[in-house]
Coordinates of C-alpha atoms in Angstrom, one line a residue:
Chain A
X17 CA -195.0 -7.5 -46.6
X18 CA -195.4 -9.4 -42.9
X19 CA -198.4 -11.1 -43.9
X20 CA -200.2 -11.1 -47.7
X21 CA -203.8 -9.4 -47.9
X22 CA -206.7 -11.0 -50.0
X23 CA -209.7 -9.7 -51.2
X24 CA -212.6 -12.2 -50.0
X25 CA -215.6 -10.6 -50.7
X26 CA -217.7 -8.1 -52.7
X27 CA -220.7 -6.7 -52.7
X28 CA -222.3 -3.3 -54.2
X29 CA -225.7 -1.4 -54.9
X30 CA -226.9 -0.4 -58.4
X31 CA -225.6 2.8 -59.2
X32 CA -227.9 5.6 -59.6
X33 CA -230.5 8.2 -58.2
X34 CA -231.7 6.6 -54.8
X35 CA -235.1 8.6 -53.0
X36 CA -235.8 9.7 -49.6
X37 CA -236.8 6.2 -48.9
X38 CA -233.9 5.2 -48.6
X39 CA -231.0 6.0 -46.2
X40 CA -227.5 5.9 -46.7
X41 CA -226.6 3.5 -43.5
X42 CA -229.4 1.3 -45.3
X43 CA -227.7 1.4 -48.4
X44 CA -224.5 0.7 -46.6
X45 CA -225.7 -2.2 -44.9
X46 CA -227.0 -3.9 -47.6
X47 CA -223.9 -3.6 -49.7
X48 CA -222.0 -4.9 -46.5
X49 CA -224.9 -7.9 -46.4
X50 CA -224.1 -8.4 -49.7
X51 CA -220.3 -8.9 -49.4
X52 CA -220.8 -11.1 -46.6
X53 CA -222.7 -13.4 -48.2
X54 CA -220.2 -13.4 -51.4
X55 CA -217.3 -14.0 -49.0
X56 CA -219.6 -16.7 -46.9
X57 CA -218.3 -15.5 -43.7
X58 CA -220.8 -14.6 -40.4
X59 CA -220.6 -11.2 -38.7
X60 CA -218.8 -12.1 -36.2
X61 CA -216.0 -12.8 -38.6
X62 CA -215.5 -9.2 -38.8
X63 CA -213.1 -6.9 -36.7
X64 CA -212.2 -4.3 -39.0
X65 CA -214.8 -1.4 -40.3
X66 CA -213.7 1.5 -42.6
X67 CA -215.1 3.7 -44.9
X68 CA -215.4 6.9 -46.6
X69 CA -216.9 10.5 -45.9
X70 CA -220.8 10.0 -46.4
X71 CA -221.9 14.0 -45.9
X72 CA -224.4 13.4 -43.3
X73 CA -222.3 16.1 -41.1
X74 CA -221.8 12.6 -38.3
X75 CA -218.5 13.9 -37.9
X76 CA -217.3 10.6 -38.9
X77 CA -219.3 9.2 -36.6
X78 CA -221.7 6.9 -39.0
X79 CA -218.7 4.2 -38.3
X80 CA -221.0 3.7 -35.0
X81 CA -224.3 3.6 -36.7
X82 CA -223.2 0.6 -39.1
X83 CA -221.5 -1.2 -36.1
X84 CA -224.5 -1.1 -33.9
X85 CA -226.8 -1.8 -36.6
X86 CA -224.4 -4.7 -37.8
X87 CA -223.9 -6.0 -34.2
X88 CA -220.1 -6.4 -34.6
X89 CA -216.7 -5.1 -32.6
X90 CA -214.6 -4.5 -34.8
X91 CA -210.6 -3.3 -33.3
X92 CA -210.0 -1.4 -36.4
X93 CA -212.6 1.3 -37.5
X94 CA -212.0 4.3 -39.4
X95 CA -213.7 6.9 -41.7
X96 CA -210.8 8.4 -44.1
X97 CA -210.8 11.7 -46.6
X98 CA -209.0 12.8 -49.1
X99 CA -210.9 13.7 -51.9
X100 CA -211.6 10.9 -54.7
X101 CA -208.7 8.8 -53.3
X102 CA -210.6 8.2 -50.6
X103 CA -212.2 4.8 -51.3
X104 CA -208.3 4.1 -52.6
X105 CA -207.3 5.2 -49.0
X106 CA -209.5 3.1 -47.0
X107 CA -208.8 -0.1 -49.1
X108 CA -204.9 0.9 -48.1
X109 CA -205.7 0.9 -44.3
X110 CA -207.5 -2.1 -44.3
X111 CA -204.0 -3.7 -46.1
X112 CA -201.8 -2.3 -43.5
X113 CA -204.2 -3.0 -40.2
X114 CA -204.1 -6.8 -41.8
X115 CA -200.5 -6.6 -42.7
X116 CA -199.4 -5.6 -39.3
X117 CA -201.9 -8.0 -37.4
X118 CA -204.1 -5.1 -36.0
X119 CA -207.1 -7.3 -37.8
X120 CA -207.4 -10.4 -39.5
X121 CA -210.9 -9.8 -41.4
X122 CA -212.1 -6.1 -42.6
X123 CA -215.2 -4.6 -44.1
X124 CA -214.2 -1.5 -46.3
X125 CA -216.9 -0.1 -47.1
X126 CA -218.4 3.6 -48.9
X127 CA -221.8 4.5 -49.5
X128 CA -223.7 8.3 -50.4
X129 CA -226.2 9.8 -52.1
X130 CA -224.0 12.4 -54.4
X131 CA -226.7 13.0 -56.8
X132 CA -228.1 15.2 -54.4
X133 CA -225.5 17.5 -53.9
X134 CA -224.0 17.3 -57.1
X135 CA -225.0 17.5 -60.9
X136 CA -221.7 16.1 -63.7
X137 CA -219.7 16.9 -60.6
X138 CA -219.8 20.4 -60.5
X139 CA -221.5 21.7 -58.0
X140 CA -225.2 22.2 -58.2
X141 CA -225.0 25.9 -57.4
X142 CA -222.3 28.1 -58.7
X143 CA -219.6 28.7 -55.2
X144 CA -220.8 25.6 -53.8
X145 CA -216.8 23.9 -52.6
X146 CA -214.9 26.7 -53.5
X147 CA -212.5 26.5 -50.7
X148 CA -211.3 23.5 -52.6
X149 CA -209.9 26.6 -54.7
X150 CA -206.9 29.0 -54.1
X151 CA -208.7 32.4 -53.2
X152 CA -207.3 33.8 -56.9
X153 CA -209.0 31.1 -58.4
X154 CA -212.7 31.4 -57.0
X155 CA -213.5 34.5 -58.5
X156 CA -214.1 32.7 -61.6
X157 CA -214.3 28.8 -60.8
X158 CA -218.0 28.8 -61.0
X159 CA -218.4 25.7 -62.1
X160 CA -217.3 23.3 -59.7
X161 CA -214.2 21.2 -61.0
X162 CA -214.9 20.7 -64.9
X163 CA -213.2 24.1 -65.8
X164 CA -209.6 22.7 -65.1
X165 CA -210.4 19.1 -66.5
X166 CA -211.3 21.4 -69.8
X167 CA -208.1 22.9 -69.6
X168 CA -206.0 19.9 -69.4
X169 CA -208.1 18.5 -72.3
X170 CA -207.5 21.0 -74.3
X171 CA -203.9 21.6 -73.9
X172 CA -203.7 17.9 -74.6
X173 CA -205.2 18.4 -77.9
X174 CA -203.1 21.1 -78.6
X175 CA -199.6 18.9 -77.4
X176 CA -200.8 15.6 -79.5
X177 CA -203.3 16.1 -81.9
X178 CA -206.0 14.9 -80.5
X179 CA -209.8 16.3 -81.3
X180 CA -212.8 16.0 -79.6
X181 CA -213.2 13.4 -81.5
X182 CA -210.8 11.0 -80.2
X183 CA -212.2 12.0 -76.6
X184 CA -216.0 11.0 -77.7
X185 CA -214.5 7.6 -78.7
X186 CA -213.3 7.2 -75.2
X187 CA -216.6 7.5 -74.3
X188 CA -218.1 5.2 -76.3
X189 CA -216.1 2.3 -75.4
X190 CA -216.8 2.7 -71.8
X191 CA -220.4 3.0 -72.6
X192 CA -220.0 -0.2 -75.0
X193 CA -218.5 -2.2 -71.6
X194 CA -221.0 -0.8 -69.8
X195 CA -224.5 -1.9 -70.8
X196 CA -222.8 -5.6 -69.4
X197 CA -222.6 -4.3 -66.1
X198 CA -225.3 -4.9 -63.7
X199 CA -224.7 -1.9 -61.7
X200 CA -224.0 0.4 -63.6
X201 CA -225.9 4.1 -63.9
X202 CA -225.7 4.3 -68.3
X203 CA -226.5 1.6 -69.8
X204 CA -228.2 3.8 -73.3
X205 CA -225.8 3.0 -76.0
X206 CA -224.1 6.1 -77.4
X207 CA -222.4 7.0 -80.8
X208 CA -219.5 9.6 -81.2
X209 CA -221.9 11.7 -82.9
X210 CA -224.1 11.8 -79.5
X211 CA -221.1 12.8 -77.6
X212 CA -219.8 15.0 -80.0
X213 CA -223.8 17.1 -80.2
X214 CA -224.3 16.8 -76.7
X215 CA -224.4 20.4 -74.7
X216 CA -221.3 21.8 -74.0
X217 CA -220.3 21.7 -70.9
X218 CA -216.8 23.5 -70.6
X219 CA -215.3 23.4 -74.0
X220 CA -213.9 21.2 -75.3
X221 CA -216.6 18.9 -72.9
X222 CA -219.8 18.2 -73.7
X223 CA -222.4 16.4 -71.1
X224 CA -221.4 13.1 -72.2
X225 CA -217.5 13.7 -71.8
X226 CA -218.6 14.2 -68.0
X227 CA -219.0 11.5 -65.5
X228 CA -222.1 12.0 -63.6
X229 CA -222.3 11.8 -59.7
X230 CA -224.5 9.2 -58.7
X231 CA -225.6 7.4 -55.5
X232 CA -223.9 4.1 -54.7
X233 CA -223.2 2.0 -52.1
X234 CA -220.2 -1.0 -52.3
X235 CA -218.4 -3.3 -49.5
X236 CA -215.3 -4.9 -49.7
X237 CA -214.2 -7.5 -47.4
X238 CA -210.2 -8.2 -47.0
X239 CA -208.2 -10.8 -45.0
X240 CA -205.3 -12.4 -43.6
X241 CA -203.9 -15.0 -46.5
X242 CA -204.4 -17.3 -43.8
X243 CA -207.9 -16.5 -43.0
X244 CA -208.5 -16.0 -46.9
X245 CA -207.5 -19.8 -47.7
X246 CA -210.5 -20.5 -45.1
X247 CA -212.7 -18.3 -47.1
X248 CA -212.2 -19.1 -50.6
X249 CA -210.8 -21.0 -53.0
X250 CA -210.4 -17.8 -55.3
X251 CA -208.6 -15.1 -53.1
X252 CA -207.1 -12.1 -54.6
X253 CA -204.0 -10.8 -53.5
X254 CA -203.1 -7.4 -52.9
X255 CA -199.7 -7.6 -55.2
X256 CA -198.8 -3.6 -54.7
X257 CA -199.6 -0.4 -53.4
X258 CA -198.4 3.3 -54.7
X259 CA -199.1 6.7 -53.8
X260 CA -198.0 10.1 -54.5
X261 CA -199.2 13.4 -54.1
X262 CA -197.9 16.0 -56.3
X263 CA -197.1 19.9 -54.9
X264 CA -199.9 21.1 -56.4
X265 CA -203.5 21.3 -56.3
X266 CA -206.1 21.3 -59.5
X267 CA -204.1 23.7 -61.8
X268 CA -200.4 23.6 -60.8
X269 CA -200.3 27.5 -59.9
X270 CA -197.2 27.8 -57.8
X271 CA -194.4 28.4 -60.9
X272 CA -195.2 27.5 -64.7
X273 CA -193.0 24.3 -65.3
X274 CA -195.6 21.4 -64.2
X275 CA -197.4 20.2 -67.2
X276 CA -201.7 19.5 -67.1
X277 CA -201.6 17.1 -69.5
X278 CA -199.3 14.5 -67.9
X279 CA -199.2 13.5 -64.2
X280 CA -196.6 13.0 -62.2
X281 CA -198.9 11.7 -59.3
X282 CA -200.2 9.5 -61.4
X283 CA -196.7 8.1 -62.9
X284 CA -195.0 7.7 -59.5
X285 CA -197.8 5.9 -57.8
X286 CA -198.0 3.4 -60.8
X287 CA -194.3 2.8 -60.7
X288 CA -194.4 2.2 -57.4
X289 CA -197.1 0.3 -56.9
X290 CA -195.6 -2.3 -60.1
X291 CA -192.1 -2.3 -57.8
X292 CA -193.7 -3.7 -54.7
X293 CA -195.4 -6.0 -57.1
X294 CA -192.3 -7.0 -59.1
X295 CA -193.8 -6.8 -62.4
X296 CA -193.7 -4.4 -65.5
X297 CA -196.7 -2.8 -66.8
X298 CA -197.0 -5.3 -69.8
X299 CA -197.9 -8.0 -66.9
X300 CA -201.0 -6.4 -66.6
X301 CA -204.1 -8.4 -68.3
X302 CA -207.0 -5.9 -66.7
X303 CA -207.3 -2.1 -65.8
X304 CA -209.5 0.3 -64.1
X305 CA -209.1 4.4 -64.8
X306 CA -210.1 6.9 -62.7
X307 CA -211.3 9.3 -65.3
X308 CA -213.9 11.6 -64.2
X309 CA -213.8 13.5 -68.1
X310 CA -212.8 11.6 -71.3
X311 CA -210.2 13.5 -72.1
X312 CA -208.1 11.8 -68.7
X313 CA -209.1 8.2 -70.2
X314 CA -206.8 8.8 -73.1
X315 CA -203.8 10.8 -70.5
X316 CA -203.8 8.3 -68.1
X317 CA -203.1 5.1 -69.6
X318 CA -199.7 7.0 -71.2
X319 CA -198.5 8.3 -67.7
X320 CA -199.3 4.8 -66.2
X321 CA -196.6 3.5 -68.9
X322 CA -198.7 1.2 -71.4
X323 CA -198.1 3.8 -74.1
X324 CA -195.6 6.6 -74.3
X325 CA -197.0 10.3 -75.0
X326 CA -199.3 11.6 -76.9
X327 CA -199.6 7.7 -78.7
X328 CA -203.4 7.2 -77.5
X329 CA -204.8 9.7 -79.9
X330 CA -203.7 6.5 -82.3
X331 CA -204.7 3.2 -79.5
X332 CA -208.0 4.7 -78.3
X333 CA -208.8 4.3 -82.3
X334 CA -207.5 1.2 -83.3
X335 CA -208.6 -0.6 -80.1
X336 CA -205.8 -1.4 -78.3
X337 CA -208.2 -0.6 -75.0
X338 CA -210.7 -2.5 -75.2
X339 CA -211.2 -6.2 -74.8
X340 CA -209.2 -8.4 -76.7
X341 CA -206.6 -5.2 -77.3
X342 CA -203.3 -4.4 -75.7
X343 CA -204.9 -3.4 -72.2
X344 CA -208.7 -3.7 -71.6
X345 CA -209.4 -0.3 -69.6
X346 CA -212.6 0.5 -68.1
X347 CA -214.4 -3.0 -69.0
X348 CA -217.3 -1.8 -66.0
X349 CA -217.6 1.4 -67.9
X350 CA -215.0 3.1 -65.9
X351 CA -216.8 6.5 -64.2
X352 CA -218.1 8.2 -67.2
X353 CA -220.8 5.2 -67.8
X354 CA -221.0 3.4 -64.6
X355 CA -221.5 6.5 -62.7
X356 CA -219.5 8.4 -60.3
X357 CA -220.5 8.2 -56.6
X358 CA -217.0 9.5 -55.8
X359 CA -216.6 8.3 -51.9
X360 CA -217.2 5.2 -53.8
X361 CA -215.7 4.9 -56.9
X362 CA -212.5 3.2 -56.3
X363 CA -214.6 0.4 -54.0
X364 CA -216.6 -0.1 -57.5
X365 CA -213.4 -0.4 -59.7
X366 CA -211.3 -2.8 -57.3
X367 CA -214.8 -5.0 -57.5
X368 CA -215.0 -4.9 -61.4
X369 CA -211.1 -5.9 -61.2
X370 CA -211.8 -8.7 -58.5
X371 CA -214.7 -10.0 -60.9
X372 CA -212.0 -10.1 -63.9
X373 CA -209.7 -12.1 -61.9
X374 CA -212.2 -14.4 -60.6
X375 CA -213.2 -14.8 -63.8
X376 CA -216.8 -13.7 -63.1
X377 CA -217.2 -10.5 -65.5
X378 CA -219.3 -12.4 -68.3
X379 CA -219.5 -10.9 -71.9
X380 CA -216.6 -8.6 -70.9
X381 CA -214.3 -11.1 -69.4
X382 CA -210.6 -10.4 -70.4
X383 CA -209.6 -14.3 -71.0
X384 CA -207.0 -15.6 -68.6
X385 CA -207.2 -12.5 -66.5
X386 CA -204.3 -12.8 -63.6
X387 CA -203.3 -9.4 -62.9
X388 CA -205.1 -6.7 -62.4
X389 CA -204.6 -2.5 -62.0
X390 CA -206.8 0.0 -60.1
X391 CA -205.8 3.8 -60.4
X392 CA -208.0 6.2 -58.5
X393 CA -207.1 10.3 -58.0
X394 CA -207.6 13.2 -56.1
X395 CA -208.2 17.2 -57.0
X396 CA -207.5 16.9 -60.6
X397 CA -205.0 13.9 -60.7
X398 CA -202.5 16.2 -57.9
X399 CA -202.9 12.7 -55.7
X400 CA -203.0 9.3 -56.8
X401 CA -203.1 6.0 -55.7
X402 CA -202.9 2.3 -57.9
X403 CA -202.9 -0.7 -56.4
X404 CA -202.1 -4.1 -58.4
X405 CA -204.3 -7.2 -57.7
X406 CA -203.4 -11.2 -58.4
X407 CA -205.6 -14.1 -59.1
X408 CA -204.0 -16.6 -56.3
X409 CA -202.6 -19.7 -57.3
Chain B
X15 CA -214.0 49.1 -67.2
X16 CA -217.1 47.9 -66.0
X17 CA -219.0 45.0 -66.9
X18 CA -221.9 44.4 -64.4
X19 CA -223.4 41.3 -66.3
X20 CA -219.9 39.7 -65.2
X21 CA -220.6 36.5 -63.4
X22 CA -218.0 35.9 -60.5
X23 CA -218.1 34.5 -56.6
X24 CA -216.5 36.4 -53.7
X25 CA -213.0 35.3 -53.0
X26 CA -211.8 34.5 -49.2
X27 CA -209.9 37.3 -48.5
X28 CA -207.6 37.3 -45.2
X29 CA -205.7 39.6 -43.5
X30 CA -202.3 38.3 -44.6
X31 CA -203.1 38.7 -48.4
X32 CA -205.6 41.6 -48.6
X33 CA -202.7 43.6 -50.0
X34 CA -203.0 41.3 -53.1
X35 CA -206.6 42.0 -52.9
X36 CA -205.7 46.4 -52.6
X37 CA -203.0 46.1 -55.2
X38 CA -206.0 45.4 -57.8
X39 CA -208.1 48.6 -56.9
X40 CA -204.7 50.6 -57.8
X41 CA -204.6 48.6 -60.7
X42 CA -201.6 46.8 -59.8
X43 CA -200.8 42.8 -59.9
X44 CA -198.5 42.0 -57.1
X45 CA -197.1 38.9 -55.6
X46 CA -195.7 38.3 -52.6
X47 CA -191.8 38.2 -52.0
X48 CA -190.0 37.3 -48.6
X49 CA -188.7 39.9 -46.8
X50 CA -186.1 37.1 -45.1
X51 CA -185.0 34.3 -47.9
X52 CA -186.2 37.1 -51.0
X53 CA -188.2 34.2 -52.5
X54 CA -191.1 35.8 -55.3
X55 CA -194.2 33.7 -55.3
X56 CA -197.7 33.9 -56.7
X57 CA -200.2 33.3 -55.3
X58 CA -199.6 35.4 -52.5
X59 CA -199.9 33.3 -49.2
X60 CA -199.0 34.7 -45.7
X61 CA -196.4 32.4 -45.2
X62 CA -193.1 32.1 -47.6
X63 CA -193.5 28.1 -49.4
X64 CA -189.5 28.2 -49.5
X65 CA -188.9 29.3 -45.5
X66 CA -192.5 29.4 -44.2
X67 CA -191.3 32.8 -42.8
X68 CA -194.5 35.2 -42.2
X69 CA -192.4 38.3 -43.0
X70 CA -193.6 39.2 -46.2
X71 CA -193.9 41.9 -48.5
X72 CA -194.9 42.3 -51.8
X73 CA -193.4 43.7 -55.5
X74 CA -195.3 44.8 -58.4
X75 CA -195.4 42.5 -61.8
X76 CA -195.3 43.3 -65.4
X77 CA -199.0 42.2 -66.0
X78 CA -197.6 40.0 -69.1
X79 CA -198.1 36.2 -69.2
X80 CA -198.9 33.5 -72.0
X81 CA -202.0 31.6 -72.3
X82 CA -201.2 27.8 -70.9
X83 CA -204.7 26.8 -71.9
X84 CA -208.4 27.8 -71.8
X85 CA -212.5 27.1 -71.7
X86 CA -215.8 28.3 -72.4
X87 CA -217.4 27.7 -69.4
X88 CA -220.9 26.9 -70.4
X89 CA -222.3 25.4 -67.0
X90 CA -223.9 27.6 -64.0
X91 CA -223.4 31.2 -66.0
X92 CA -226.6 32.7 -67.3
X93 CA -223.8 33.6 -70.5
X94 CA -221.0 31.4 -72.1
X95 CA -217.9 32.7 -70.6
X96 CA -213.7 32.2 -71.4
X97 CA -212.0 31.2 -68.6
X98 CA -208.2 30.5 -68.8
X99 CA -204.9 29.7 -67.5
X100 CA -202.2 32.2 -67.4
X101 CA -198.1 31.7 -66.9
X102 CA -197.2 34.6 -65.6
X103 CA -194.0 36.1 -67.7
X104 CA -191.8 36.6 -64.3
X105 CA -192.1 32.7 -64.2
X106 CA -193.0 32.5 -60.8
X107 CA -196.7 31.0 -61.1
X108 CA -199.8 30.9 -62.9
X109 CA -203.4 32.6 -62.9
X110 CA -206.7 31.2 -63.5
X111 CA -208.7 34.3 -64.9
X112 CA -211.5 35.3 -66.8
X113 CA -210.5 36.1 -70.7
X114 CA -211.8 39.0 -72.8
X115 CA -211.3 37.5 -75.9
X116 CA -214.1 35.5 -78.1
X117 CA -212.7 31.5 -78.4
X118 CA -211.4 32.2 -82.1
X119 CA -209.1 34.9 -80.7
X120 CA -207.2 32.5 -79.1
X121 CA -204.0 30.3 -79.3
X122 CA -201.7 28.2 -77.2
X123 CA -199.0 29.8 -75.6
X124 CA -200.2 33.7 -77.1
X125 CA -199.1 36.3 -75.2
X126 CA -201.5 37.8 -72.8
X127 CA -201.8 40.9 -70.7
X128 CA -204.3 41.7 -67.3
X129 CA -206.6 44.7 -66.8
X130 CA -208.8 44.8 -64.2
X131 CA -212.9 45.1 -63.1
X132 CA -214.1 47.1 -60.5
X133 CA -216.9 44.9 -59.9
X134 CA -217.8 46.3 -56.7
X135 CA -216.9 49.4 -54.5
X136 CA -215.4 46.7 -52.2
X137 CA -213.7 44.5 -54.6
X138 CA -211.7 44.8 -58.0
X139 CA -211.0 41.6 -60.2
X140 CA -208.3 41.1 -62.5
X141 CA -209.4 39.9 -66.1
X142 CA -207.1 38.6 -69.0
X143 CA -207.0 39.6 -72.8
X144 CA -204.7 39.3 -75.8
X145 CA -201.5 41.5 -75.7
X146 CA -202.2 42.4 -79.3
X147 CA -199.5 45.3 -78.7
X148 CA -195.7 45.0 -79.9
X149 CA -194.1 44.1 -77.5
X150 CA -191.4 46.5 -76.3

């Protein structure tokens, strides 16, 4: 790295349903006002602006909006897609624009109203996204994205033993985390029994193994160490970055050898984000899962590395995933409570990580957090991206 | 066979793989195989994913596979449906496809074989079951 990156501010809306009354450059602004005033920096600080696809058809063009309405000039500004690693993505070119002196202070920022266009993320009407799909596959993908998520989970429980079950407990333990988390959507506690008798969705998912999408907004401000050690006397560091992008997209359809219940995107990226960090997996106190359906919350901390195959039909029992076990996951309430504004959703993870190293998350603090993990994913888990955080010292 | 209750979305059919698309009203599954490196692939695609070469043609498959996985799809269908994942036996790619079958007929890795819907005078769809036959 030419110059270390710090996270210097936060700031983030209440996750949920928002009306008419309010737009999504409002909602944007005030999670950007927000993060400002955490990071105690003016406007003029500011000469980086990116974010995420917001679906008002601007042609990424709402960049302009925010900087008009904001008064600032920034020379960085971007609006970056690529499915759900898009937050991850925009987070990754606000590093590099600092890292390579393009800007010193940058405003990442997301914000959409999803719960209008989407229900559980499938789409609200059957066809809606379908180019998303090979053309042999949209005969029958009806229902949005949850069909191949179903698939995966069930194969799982066919490779490891796992039931439905084991998924539900998933689900309670991000719901558990949840109700201590100001913004997030499901706060309602839940028993396995709930999941278990909630309507089926796609078998072997019910309603409640499906993260919902939700409106959110959430700003992020990053800077130069330099600037940072202005800022605050808690910056944290950007440690490591990984990506990868599998062949493949959704179901692996182009020969029979890739395997839906491990991912290779998601295995890579994690590997080589902990290289560039110089740590092993163990190091980590604090993680945050991008699992849109419970079945992923038990896949992915194996192919990250804390647990080898098939062994989390046994941890997500005995605890080893929640606070005060081997690796607290999800301690927001991870997508399937917190809600799942997906242009959004990593912004809201890397903030519940930056809270845990700050050592501002309250009744689910992870004592002596230091080092944290954010995974986020794309299509179903054919791209991902982790990055690995650091209290400073 | 018909089955006009069947709940399915028109695919995006282009020039370069509408053969796929005719190969289904005669009842046939092909794939595509280039006519320069002779690399078979599924799903067809109008250029060659080994040599990106756009002369392709196209060979006729068994029509066996096994069944990688599967779900009832419950969500936007006025009827529960089976909708699963198919490795095709010639081990050059997979299907997503509707199932005949009821859940409890199922099992991982069972061999499978296609038929296919005429679900339109425009469009045939292909459509999975059980290969309950001995194999030869």
């Amino acid at each position: 790295m030419t110059r270390r990156v710090a996270i210097v501010g936060y700031g983030c809306l209440k996750i949920g349903k928002y009306g008419a009354d309010v737009s999504e450059n409002e909602m944007a602004i005030k999670a950007i006002k927000l993060a400002l005033e955490d990071a105690g920096i003016s406007r003029g600080d500011v000469d980086g602006l990116i974010t995420t696809p917001n679906y008002l058809l601007t042609l990424g063009l709402q960049l302009s909006v925010i900087s008009e309405h904001l008064r600032v000039t920034p020379r960085v500004a971007a609006e970056i897609s690529c499915g759900g690693i898009a937050g991850g993505l925009a987070l990754k070119h606000a590093i590099n624009e600092i890292m390579l002196g393009y800007a010193d202070v940058v405003v990442c920022y997301g914000s959409v109203k999803e719960s209008i266009r989407f229900k559980n993320i499938a789409m609200i009407e059957p066809g809606m996204g379908l180019e998303i799909y090979d053309p042999t596959v949209q005969p029958y993908a009806v229902a949005g994205v949850i069909w191949a998520y179903a698939c995966s989970g069930r194969r799982y429980m066919y490779e490891y033993g796992a039931t439905e079950e084991h998924f539900a407990v998933a689900c309670v333990r991000d719901r558990d985390n949840a109700r201590h988390n100001n913004w997030a959507a499901f706060t309602t506690p839940i028993t396995v029994d709930d999941v278990l008798k909630s309507p089926v969705m796609c078998s072997p998912l019910k309603l409640l193994d499906c993260s919902a999408a939700r409106d959110g907004a959430a700003a992020i401000i990053l800077s130069s160490e330099e600037k940072a050690r202005e800022i605050t006397d808690t910056p944290i560091y950007v440690a490591g970055v990984g990506e990868h992008h599998d062949s493949s997209s959704f179901i692996p359809t182009d020969g029979c050898d890739k395997s839906i219940t491990t991912f290779v995107a998601t295995r890579e990226a994690a590997q080589r984000a902990l290289r560039m960090a110089k740590i092993s997996v163990d190091d980590v106190d604090v993680a945050e899962l991008y699992a849109p359906f419970s079945p992923q919350e038990l896949m992915l901390p194996e192919d990250i590395g804390w647990f080898k195959k098939g062994e989390m039909v046994r941890a997500i029992m005995d605890g080893s995933t929640e606070i005060g076990g081997k690796i607290p996951i999800n301690t927001d309430g991870g997508l399937l409570s917190r809600g799942h504004p997906a242009m959004v959703t990593p912004l809201y993870e890397t903030i519940s990580i930056v809270r845990q190293l700050r050592g501002e998350a309250g009744k689910v603090q992870v004592d002596g957090a230091g080092i944290g993990l954010v995974h986020c994913e794309g299509g179903m888990l054919n791209n991902c991206m982790v990055f690995i955080f650091k209290r400073g010292d | 066979m018909s089955w006009p209750e069947i709940v399915y979305l028109q695919p995006k059919i282009t020039g370069l793989t509408s053969k796929f698309w005719e190969g289904l009203k005669n009842r046939k599954l092909l794939a595509s195989k280039c006519n320069d490196c002779g690399e078979r692939f599924f799903p067809p695609r109008g250029l060659c994913p080994k040599c990106l070469s756009e002369n392709i043609g196209w060979v006729e498959l068994s029509g066996k596979g096994r069944l990688h996985s599967w779900t009832e799809v419950h969500y936007l269908t006025p009827k529960p449906y089976m909708l699963g994942v198919i490795d095709l036996a010639e081990g050059i790619g997979r299907m997503v496809s509707r199932i005949e079958a009821k859940q409890e007929e199922l099992e991982m890795d069972m061999p499978m074989r296609i038929d296919f819907i005429d679900v339109s005078d425009k469009l045939t769809l292909f459509i999975w079951k059980p290969d309950k036959l001995p194999r030869p």
